[in-house]
Coordinates of C-alpha atoms and ligand atoms in Angstrom, one line a residue:
M1453 CA -14.5 11.3 2.5
G1454 CA -14.1 7.7 1.5
N1455 CA -13.0 6.1 4.8
Q1456 CA -15.6 7.6 7.1
R1457 CA -17.7 4.9 9.0
L1458 CA -15.5 2.0 7.9
F1459 CA -15.3 0.7 11.4
E1460 CA -19.1 0.9 11.7
Y1461 CA -19.4 -1.1 8.4
V1462 CA -16.9 -3.8 9.5
L1463 CA -18.7 -4.1 12.8
Q1464 CA -22.0 -4.4 11.0
N1465 CA -20.7 -7.4 9.1
F1466 CA -19.2 -8.8 12.2
N1467 CA -22.3 -8.5 14.3
N1468 CA -24.6 -9.9 11.6
V1469 CA -22.3 -13.0 11.4
C1470 CA -22.1 -13.3 15.2
D1471 CA -25.9 -13.4 15.3
M1472 CA -26.1 -16.0 12.5
M1473 CA -23.5 -18.4 14.0
D1474 CA -24.4 -17.6 17.7
L1475 CA -20.8 -16.7 18.5
D1476 CA -19.9 -16.9 22.2
S1477 CA -20.9 -13.6 23.7
S1478 CA -17.6 -13.0 25.6
V1479 CA -15.6 -13.6 22.4
R1480 CA -17.9 -11.2 20.6
T1481 CA -17.4 -8.5 23.2
I1482 CA -13.6 -8.9 23.1
L1483 CA -13.3 -8.8 19.4
S1484 CA -15.6 -5.7 19.0
Q1485 CA -12.8 -3.4 19.9
P1486 CA -9.0 -3.5 19.4
K1487 CA -6.8 -4.4 22.3
N1488 CA -4.5 -1.4 22.0
E1489 CA -4.8 1.9 20.2
I1490 CA -1.4 3.7 20.0
I1491 CA -1.3 7.2 18.7
V1492 CA 2.0 9.1 18.4
H1493 CA 3.0 12.7 17.4
F1494 CA 6.5 13.3 16.2
P1495 CA 8.3 16.2 14.6
V1496 CA 10.3 16.0 11.4
Q1497 CA 12.6 18.6 9.9
L1498 CA 11.7 19.3 6.2
D1499 CA 14.1 20.1 3.4
D1500 CA 13.5 23.9 3.8
G1501 CA 14.6 23.7 7.5
T1502 CA 11.1 24.0 9.1
Y1503 CA 9.6 21.4 11.4
E1504 CA 6.3 19.6 10.8
L1505 CA 4.4 17.5 13.4
F1506 CA 3.1 14.2 12.1
K1507 CA 0.4 12.0 13.6
G1508 CA 0.9 8.2 13.5
Y1509 CA -1.3 5.3 14.5
R1510 CA -0.7 1.6 15.4
I1511 CA -3.9 -0.3 16.3
Q1512 CA -3.4 -3.8 17.7
H1513 CA -6.7 -5.6 17.3
S1514 CA -6.0 -9.1 18.4
N1515 CA -3.0 -11.3 19.3
M1516 CA -5.1 -14.4 20.1
L1517 CA -3.6 -16.5 17.3
G1518 CA -0.1 -15.0 17.2
P1519 CA 1.8 -11.7 17.1
Y1520 CA 0.0 -8.7 15.7
K1521 CA 0.3 -8.3 12.0
G1522 CA -0.7 -5.7 9.5
G1523 CA 0.3 -3.0 7.1
I1524 CA 1.3 0.7 7.5
R1525 CA -0.6 3.2 5.3
Y1526 CA 0.6 6.7 4.3
H1527 CA -2.4 8.7 3.1
E1528 CA -3.8 12.1 3.9
D1529 CA -7.2 10.6 5.0
V1530 CA -5.7 8.1 7.5
R1531 CA -7.8 8.3 10.7
L1532 CA -8.5 6.3 13.8
D1533 CA -11.8 4.9 12.7
E1534 CA -10.2 3.6 9.5
V1535 CA -7.2 2.1 11.1
K1536 CA -9.3 0.3 13.7
A1537 CA -11.5 -1.2 11.0
L1538 CA -8.4 -2.3 8.9
A1539 CA -6.9 -3.9 12.0
M1540 CA -10.0 -5.9 12.7
L1541 CA -10.1 -7.1 9.1
M1542 CA -6.5 -8.3 9.6
T1543 CA -7.6 -10.4 12.6
I1544 CA -10.4 -12.0 10.5
K1545 CA -8.1 -12.5 7.5
C1546 CA -5.2 -14.2 9.4
S1547 CA -7.6 -16.5 11.1
L1548 CA -9.5 -17.3 7.9
V1549 CA -6.3 -18.4 6.1
N1550 CA -5.1 -20.2 9.2
L1551 CA -1.9 -18.2 10.0
P1552 CA -0.4 -18.1 13.5
L1553 CA -0.8 -14.3 13.5
G1554 CA -3.2 -11.7 14.9
G1555 CA -4.4 -8.4 13.5
A1556 CA -3.1 -4.9 13.5
K1557 CA -2.8 -1.9 11.2
G1558 CA -1.0 1.4 11.3
G1559 CA -0.6 4.6 9.4
I1560 CA 0.5 8.2 9.2
K1561 CA -1.9 11.0 8.1
F1562 CA 0.1 12.5 5.3
S1563 CA 0.5 12.3 1.5
P1564 CA 4.0 11.0 0.7
R1565 CA 3.6 12.3 -2.9
K1566 CA 3.9 15.9 -1.5
Y1567 CA 7.2 15.3 0.2
S1568 CA 10.8 14.5 -1.1
E1569 CA 12.2 11.0 -0.7
E1570 CA 14.5 12.2 2.1
E1571 CA 11.6 13.7 4.0
V1572 CA 9.5 10.5 3.6
D1573 CA 12.5 8.5 4.9
K1574 CA 12.8 10.8 8.0
V1575 CA 9.0 10.4 8.6
T1576 CA 9.4 6.6 8.5
R1577 CA 12.4 6.6 10.8
R1578 CA 10.8 9.0 13.4
F1579 CA 7.6 7.0 13.3
T1580 CA 9.5 3.7 14.0
A1581 CA 11.4 5.3 16.8
A1582 CA 8.2 6.7 18.3
L1583 CA 6.5 3.3 18.2
G1584 CA 9.6 1.9 20.1
N1585 CA 8.9 -1.4 21.8
N1586 CA 5.2 -1.3 20.8
I1587 CA 6.4 -3.2 17.7
G1588 CA 8.8 -6.2 17.6
P1589 CA 9.5 -9.4 15.6
A1590 CA 7.7 -11.6 18.1
H1591 CA 5.1 -9.0 19.1
D1592 CA 3.8 -6.8 16.2
I1593 CA 5.1 -7.0 12.7
P1594 CA 4.3 -4.2 10.2
A1595 CA 4.1 -4.5 6.4
P1596 CA 3.5 -2.3 3.3
D1597 CA 0.0 -0.9 2.5
M1598 CA -1.2 2.1 0.5
G1599 CA 1.5 4.7 0.1
T1600 CA 4.3 2.5 1.5
N1601 CA 6.5 -0.1 -0.1
A1602 CA 9.7 -2.2 0.3
Q1603 CA 11.7 1.0 0.6
T1604 CA 9.6 2.1 3.6
M1605 CA 9.9 -1.4 5.2
V1606 CA 13.7 -1.5 4.9
K1607 CA 13.9 2.0 6.6
M1608 CA 11.7 0.7 9.4
M1609 CA 13.9 -2.4 9.8
D1610 CA 17.1 -0.4 9.8
T1611 CA 15.8 2.1 12.4
Y1612 CA 14.5 -0.7 14.7
M1613 CA 17.8 -2.7 14.4
N1614 CA 19.7 0.4 15.3
M1615 CA 17.7 0.8 18.5
C1616 CA 18.3 -2.9 19.5
N1617 CA 20.9 -4.3 21.8
P1618 CA 23.8 -5.6 19.6
D1619 CA 23.1 -9.2 20.4
Q1620 CA 19.5 -8.8 19.2
K1621 CA 20.2 -7.0 16.0
H1622 CA 20.3 -10.0 13.7
N1623 CA 17.3 -11.7 15.3
S1624 CA 15.3 -8.5 14.4
R1625 CA 15.1 -8.8 10.6
G1626 CA 11.5 -10.1 11.1
I1627 CA 10.4 -6.8 12.6
V1628 CA 8.8 -6.0 9.2
T1629 CA 7.8 -7.9 6.2
G1630 CA 7.7 -6.7 2.6
K1631 CA 11.4 -5.9 2.7
P1632 CA 13.6 -5.9 -0.5
V1633 CA 14.9 -9.4 -1.2
D1634 CA 18.5 -8.2 -0.6
C1635 CA 17.7 -7.1 2.9
G1636 CA 15.9 -10.2 4.2
G1637 CA 12.7 -9.9 2.1
T1638 CA 11.2 -12.9 0.3
E1639 CA 10.8 -13.6 -3.3
G1640 CA 7.2 -13.1 -4.4
R1641 CA 6.1 -10.6 -1.8
A1642 CA 5.8 -7.6 -4.1
S1643 CA 3.4 -9.5 -6.4
A1644 CA 1.7 -11.6 -3.7
T1645 CA -1.4 -9.6 -3.0
G1646 CA -2.2 -8.9 -6.7
T1647 CA -1.4 -12.4 -7.9
G1648 CA -3.3 -13.8 -4.8
V1649 CA -6.4 -11.9 -6.0
V1650 CA -6.1 -13.6 -9.3
M1651 CA -5.5 -17.1 -7.7
C1652 CA -8.8 -16.6 -5.9
I1653 CA -10.5 -15.6 -9.2
E1654 CA -9.0 -18.8 -10.8
E1655 CA -10.7 -20.9 -8.1
W1656 CA -14.0 -19.0 -8.5
A1657 CA -13.8 -19.6 -12.3
K1658 CA -13.4 -23.3 -11.7
H1659 CA -16.3 -23.2 -9.3
R1660 CA -18.6 -21.3 -11.7
R1661 CA -17.1 -23.0 -14.9
V1662 CA -16.0 -19.7 -16.3
D1663 CA -13.3 -19.6 -19.0
L1664 CA -11.1 -16.6 -17.9
S1665 CA -9.6 -16.2 -21.4
K1666 CA -13.0 -15.0 -22.6
T1667 CA -13.6 -12.5 -19.8
T1668 CA -13.2 -8.7 -19.6
Y1669 CA -12.1 -6.9 -16.5
S1670 CA -11.6 -3.5 -14.9
I1671 CA -9.4 -2.3 -12.1
Q1672 CA -9.6 0.6 -9.7
G1673 CA -6.1 1.6 -8.5
Y1674 CA -3.1 0.6 -10.5
G1675 CA -0.5 0.6 -7.6
N1676 CA 1.0 -2.5 -6.0
V1677 CA -2.1 -4.6 -5.8
G1678 CA -3.9 -3.4 -8.9
S1679 CA -1.0 -3.6 -11.3
W1680 CA 0.1 -7.1 -10.3
A1681 CA -3.5 -8.3 -10.5
G1682 CA -3.8 -6.6 -13.9
V1683 CA -0.8 -8.5 -15.2
A1684 CA -1.8 -11.8 -13.7
L1685 CA -5.3 -11.8 -15.2
H1686 CA -3.9 -10.6 -18.5
N1687 CA -1.7 -13.7 -18.5
H1688 CA -4.9 -15.8 -18.5
G1689 CA -5.9 -14.1 -21.7
A1690 CA -8.6 -11.9 -20.1
K1691 CA -9.1 -8.4 -21.5
L1692 CA -8.5 -5.2 -19.4
V1693 CA -11.0 -2.6 -20.6
A1694 CA -11.1 0.1 -17.9
V1695 CA -8.8 1.5 -15.2
N1696 CA -9.5 4.3 -12.6
D1697 CA -7.1 5.8 -10.2
H1698 CA -6.6 9.2 -8.4
T1699 CA -5.6 10.8 -11.7
G1700 CA -8.7 9.7 -13.8
T1701 CA -10.2 6.9 -15.8
I1702 CA -9.1 5.3 -19.0
V1703 CA -11.4 3.0 -21.1
D1704 CA -10.5 1.0 -24.2
E1705 CA -12.9 -1.7 -25.3
R1706 CA -10.1 -3.1 -27.6
G1707 CA -8.1 -3.9 -24.5
I1708 CA -5.4 -2.1 -22.5
D1709 CA -1.9 -3.6 -22.3
S1710 CA -1.5 -4.3 -18.5
H1711 CA 2.3 -4.5 -18.7
A1712 CA 2.7 -1.3 -20.6
L1713 CA 0.3 0.5 -18.3
R1714 CA 2.3 -0.6 -15.3
D1715 CA 5.4 0.9 -16.7
Y1716 CA 3.5 4.1 -17.6
V1717 CA 2.1 4.5 -14.1
K1718 CA 5.5 3.9 -12.6
E1719 CA 6.9 6.8 -14.7
H1720 CA 3.9 9.2 -14.6
G1721 CA 2.3 8.5 -11.2
G1722 CA -1.1 7.6 -12.6
V1723 CA -3.1 6.4 -15.6
A1724 CA -4.2 9.8 -17.0
G1725 CA -2.7 10.4 -20.4
Y1726 CA -1.8 6.8 -21.2
R1727 CA -1.5 6.3 -25.0
D1728 CA -3.6 9.4 -25.6
L1729 CA -6.7 7.6 -24.3
E1730 CA -9.2 10.3 -23.3
T1731 CA -9.3 10.7 -19.6
Q1732 CA -12.9 10.0 -18.5
D1733 CA -14.8 10.6 -15.3
R1734 CA -15.1 8.2 -12.4
N1735 CA -18.7 7.2 -13.2
T1736 CA -17.6 6.0 -16.7
F1737 CA -15.3 3.5 -14.9
F1738 CA -18.1 2.1 -12.8
S1739 CA -20.6 2.0 -15.6
T1740 CA -18.3 0.1 -18.0
K1741 CA -19.7 -3.4 -18.4
V1742 CA -17.2 -6.1 -17.5
D1743 CA -17.2 -9.7 -16.2
I1744 CA -14.8 -9.0 -13.4
M1745 CA -14.1 -5.8 -11.5
I1746 CA -11.1 -5.5 -9.1
P1747 CA -11.3 -2.6 -6.7
A1748 CA -7.6 -2.1 -5.6
A1749 CA -7.6 1.4 -4.2
L1750 CA -9.4 2.9 -1.2
E1751 CA -12.3 1.7 1.0
N1752 CA -15.9 2.6 0.5
Q1753 CA -15.6 3.0 -3.2
I1754 CA -18.7 0.9 -4.1
T1755 CA -21.6 2.6 -2.4
E1756 CA -25.2 2.2 -3.6
I1757 CA -24.5 4.9 -6.1
E1758 CA -21.7 3.1 -7.9
A1759 CA -23.4 -0.3 -7.5
K1760 CA -26.4 1.0 -9.4
L1761 CA -24.1 1.9 -12.3
M1762 CA -22.3 -1.4 -12.4
D1763 CA -23.0 -4.4 -14.7
V1764 CA -20.4 -6.9 -13.4
R1765 CA -20.5 -10.6 -12.7
L1766 CA -17.8 -10.7 -10.0
V1767 CA -16.2 -8.1 -7.8
A1768 CA -12.8 -9.4 -6.4
E1769 CA -11.9 -7.1 -3.6
G1770 CA -8.1 -6.4 -3.8
A1771 CA -8.6 -3.3 -1.6
N1772 CA -9.8 -3.6 2.0
G1773 CA -13.4 -2.6 2.6
P1774 CA -14.2 -1.3 -0.9
T1775 CA -17.9 -2.2 -0.8
T1776 CA -20.2 -0.6 1.7
P1777 CA -23.1 -2.7 3.1
K1778 CA -25.6 -0.7 1.0
G1779 CA -23.5 -1.1 -2.1
E1780 CA -23.4 -4.8 -1.4
K1781 CA -27.2 -5.0 -1.2
V1782 CA -27.6 -3.4 -4.6
L1783 CA -25.0 -5.8 -6.1
K1784 CA -26.7 -8.8 -4.6
K1785 CA -30.0 -7.8 -6.3
K1786 CA -28.1 -7.8 -9.6
D1787 CA -26.6 -11.3 -8.8
T1788 CA -23.1 -9.9 -8.7
E1789 CA -20.9 -12.2 -6.7
I1790 CA -18.2 -10.8 -4.3
L1791 CA -14.9 -12.3 -3.4
P1792 CA -14.4 -10.5 -0.1
D1793 CA -11.3 -8.7 0.9
V1794 CA -10.4 -11.0 3.8
L1795 CA -10.1 -13.8 1.3
A1796 CA -9.2 -12.1 -2.0
N1797 CA -6.3 -10.0 -0.8
A1798 CA -5.0 -12.4 1.8
G1799 CA -2.1 -13.3 -0.5
G1800 CA -0.2 -10.3 0.9
V1801 CA -0.3 -11.4 4.5
I1802 CA 0.3 -15.1 3.6
V1803 CA 3.6 -14.3 1.8
S1804 CA 4.5 -11.8 4.7
Y1805 CA 4.1 -14.8 7.0
F1806 CA 6.4 -16.9 4.7
E1807 CA 9.0 -14.0 4.9
W1808 CA 8.8 -14.0 8.6
V1809 CA 9.2 -17.7 8.8
Q1810 CA 12.3 -17.6 6.5
N1811 CA 13.8 -14.8 8.6
K1812 CA 13.3 -16.9 11.8
R1813 CA 14.9 -19.9 10.3
S1814 CA 17.5 -18.1 8.2
E1815 CA 16.2 -19.8 5.1
Y1816 CA 15.7 -18.7 1.5
W1817 CA 12.8 -20.0 -0.6
D1818 CA 12.7 -19.4 -4.4
E1819 CA 9.7 -17.8 -6.1
D1820 CA 8.2 -21.0 -7.3
E1821 CA 8.1 -22.4 -3.8
V1822 CA 6.6 -19.3 -2.4
N1823 CA 3.9 -19.1 -5.2
H1824 CA 3.1 -22.9 -4.8
K1825 CA 2.6 -22.5 -1.1
L1826 CA 0.6 -19.3 -1.6
K1827 CA -1.7 -21.0 -4.1
K1828 CA -2.2 -24.0 -1.8
K1829 CA -3.3 -21.8 1.1
L1830 CA -5.6 -19.6 -0.9
S1831 CA -7.2 -22.5 -2.7
K1832 CA -7.9 -24.2 0.6
A1833 CA -9.4 -21.1 2.1
F1834 CA -11.6 -20.5 -1.0
W1835 CA -13.0 -24.0 -1.0
S1836 CA -13.6 -24.0 2.7
C1837 CA -15.6 -20.8 2.2
V1838 CA -17.6 -22.4 -0.6
E1839 CA -18.4 -25.3 1.8
M1840 CA -19.5 -22.8 4.4
T1841 CA -21.8 -21.0 1.9
Q1842 CA -23.6 -24.3 1.5
D1843 CA -23.8 -25.1 5.2
Y1844 CA -25.1 -21.7 6.1
D1845 CA -26.9 -20.8 2.9
C1846 CA -25.0 -17.5 2.8
D1847 CA -22.7 -15.4 0.5
I1848 CA -18.9 -15.8 0.5
R1849 CA -18.2 -12.8 2.7
T1850 CA -20.4 -14.2 5.5
A1851 CA -18.9 -17.6 5.0
A1852 CA -15.4 -16.2 5.3
Y1853 CA -16.3 -14.4 8.6
I1854 CA -17.9 -17.6 10.0
G1855 CA -14.8 -19.7 9.2
S1856 CA -12.5 -17.2 10.7
L1857 CA -14.6 -16.5 13.8
K1858 CA -15.1 -20.2 14.5
R1859 CA -11.3 -20.6 14.7
L1860 CA -10.9 -17.6 17.1
E1861 CA -13.8 -18.8 19.2
S1862 CA -12.3 -22.3 19.5
S1863 CA -9.0 -20.8 20.6
Y1864 CA -10.6 -18.6 23.3
K1865 CA -12.7 -21.6 24.5
L1866 CA -9.6 -23.8 24.8
R1867 CA -7.4 -21.2 26.4
G1868 CA -10.0 -19.5 28.6
I1869 CA -10.1 -15.8 29.2
F1870 CA -7.5 -14.5 31.7
P1871 CA -7.7 -14.3 34.7
Ligands
LIG2202 P1 -0.6 1.7 -3.6 O1 -0.3 2.9 -2.9 O2 0.5 0.9 -4.2 O3 -1.7 2.0 -4.7 C1 -2.9 2.7 -4.4 C2 -3.7 3.0 -5.7 O4 -4.9 3.6 -5.3 C3 -3.0 3.9 -6.7 O5 -3.1 3.4 -8.0 C4 -3.8 5.2 -6.5 O6 -3.8 6.0 -7.7 C5 -5.1 4.7 -6.2 N1 -6.0 5.7 -5.5 C6 -5.7 6.5 -4.5 N2 -6.7 7.3 -4.2 C7 -7.6 7.1 -5.1 C8 -8.9 7.6 -5.4 N3 -9.4 8.6 -4.6 N4 -9.6 7.1 -6.4 C9 -9.1 6.1 -7.2 N5 -7.9 5.6 -7.0 C10 -7.2 6.0 -6.0 O7 -1.5 0.8 -2.6 P2 -1.6 -0.8 -2.6 O8 -0.6 -1.4 -1.7 O9 -1.8 -1.3 -4.0 O10 -3.0 -0.9 -1.8 C11 -4.3 -0.8 -2.4 C12 -5.4 -1.4 -1.6 O11 -5.0 -2.8 -1.4 C13 -5.6 -0.8 -0.2 O12 -6.9 -0.9 0.2 C14 -4.8 -1.8 0.7 O13 -5.3 -1.8 2.0 C15 -5.1 -3.1 0.0 N6 -4.1 -4.1 0.3 C16 -2.8 -4.0 0.1 C17 -1.9 -5.0 0.4 C18 -0.4 -4.9 0.0 O14 0.3 -5.9 0.2 N7 0.1 -3.8 -0.5 C19 -2.3 -6.2 1.0 C20 -3.7 -6.3 1.2 C21 -4.6 -5.3 0.9

């Protein structure tokens, strides 16, 4: 299974960096485990009248820099180890891009594709009710992740609001981010993670003097993150030649229309069968030579096996944890650069933060303003990572962890550790 050992892998990166930068040992101890691990079981009545018991998680890793923040995943492989790892990545990500937020993650172990819309809505509402006061707009703020979307978020918000005292209802919109714009969401949130990946690629291209209009790229996962990244890179004139998802792989060296593919996937649920392109196996996807590969599906997809097949100049991690430590070693030997998840996909949480701020201030920012602010934050984070790679003679992932952990360490040192 893809997500096994993810926490071990994230800890491995964390510990290597702690050694390298000599992180304060008490800070290291505290950050090695999440603060809270909440597991709930709740029953939901299905359309046929029977009841099913669901298992949900909310892992709160750190609130040192601000309220816990992180997505909610619906997938049949969701498990404690995975959610702990993803929560820790959120702490590192929020600190890296300098948001006043901590790290959390949640999920329910089920496949929403196998249930009706009404059943999924009931699961969302019962999960929100089961979490109760463990979440809150000034305490822990969920967002979309794999298998969830704006529809899921608005159901969470509505359920939470209905459980609030009347005088608190309208201060509670910020309980989740990634809501539809008509219900307190922000412009630019749906596209933020995918376009943010491409904003990071733009900075990398400036750094390496690469003309993006002459590049080819491939994407694994054509959901929220993958499809927006696909379209944004296409807008630079780059050529999409391979896409893989849970339904199969399509390859077309002449170029795949990223916009048309997005519409197709929305209608058919996956890439298989698109424009009569032959559906190929997963290995064909990884062995297709491209300049840029964007993993935007599950974790642990690039192990040493896939890395050996790859001939890629840059991996821009839209997904969280897509590259295993062994996979990364093989890629390094091939001089493949990696834009790490904590930087490359931080656009999602940055615009979630913008949504939360707008909710708090009862403000509305237009899309240009959101994207301008997003670009500024990501660009700053990218160049601070580049500087760190030079100071520490390291790769960008290590640099990103160092920058992030330095901020957390400084905060602990200034505040002290209670009592
Ligand atoms: P999504 O549910 O919209 O799309 C998931 C995609 O992954 C789909 O195209 C699906 O076909 C594909 N997929 C699922 N199982 C697969 C398999 N076994 N092999 C190949 N492809 C498979 O999810 P999303 O929101 O786009 O999230 C994708 C990744 O990006 C996740 O790792 C998530 O944690 C990360 N991420 C998402 C956000 C966000 O704002 N949504 C923010 C940061 C990071």
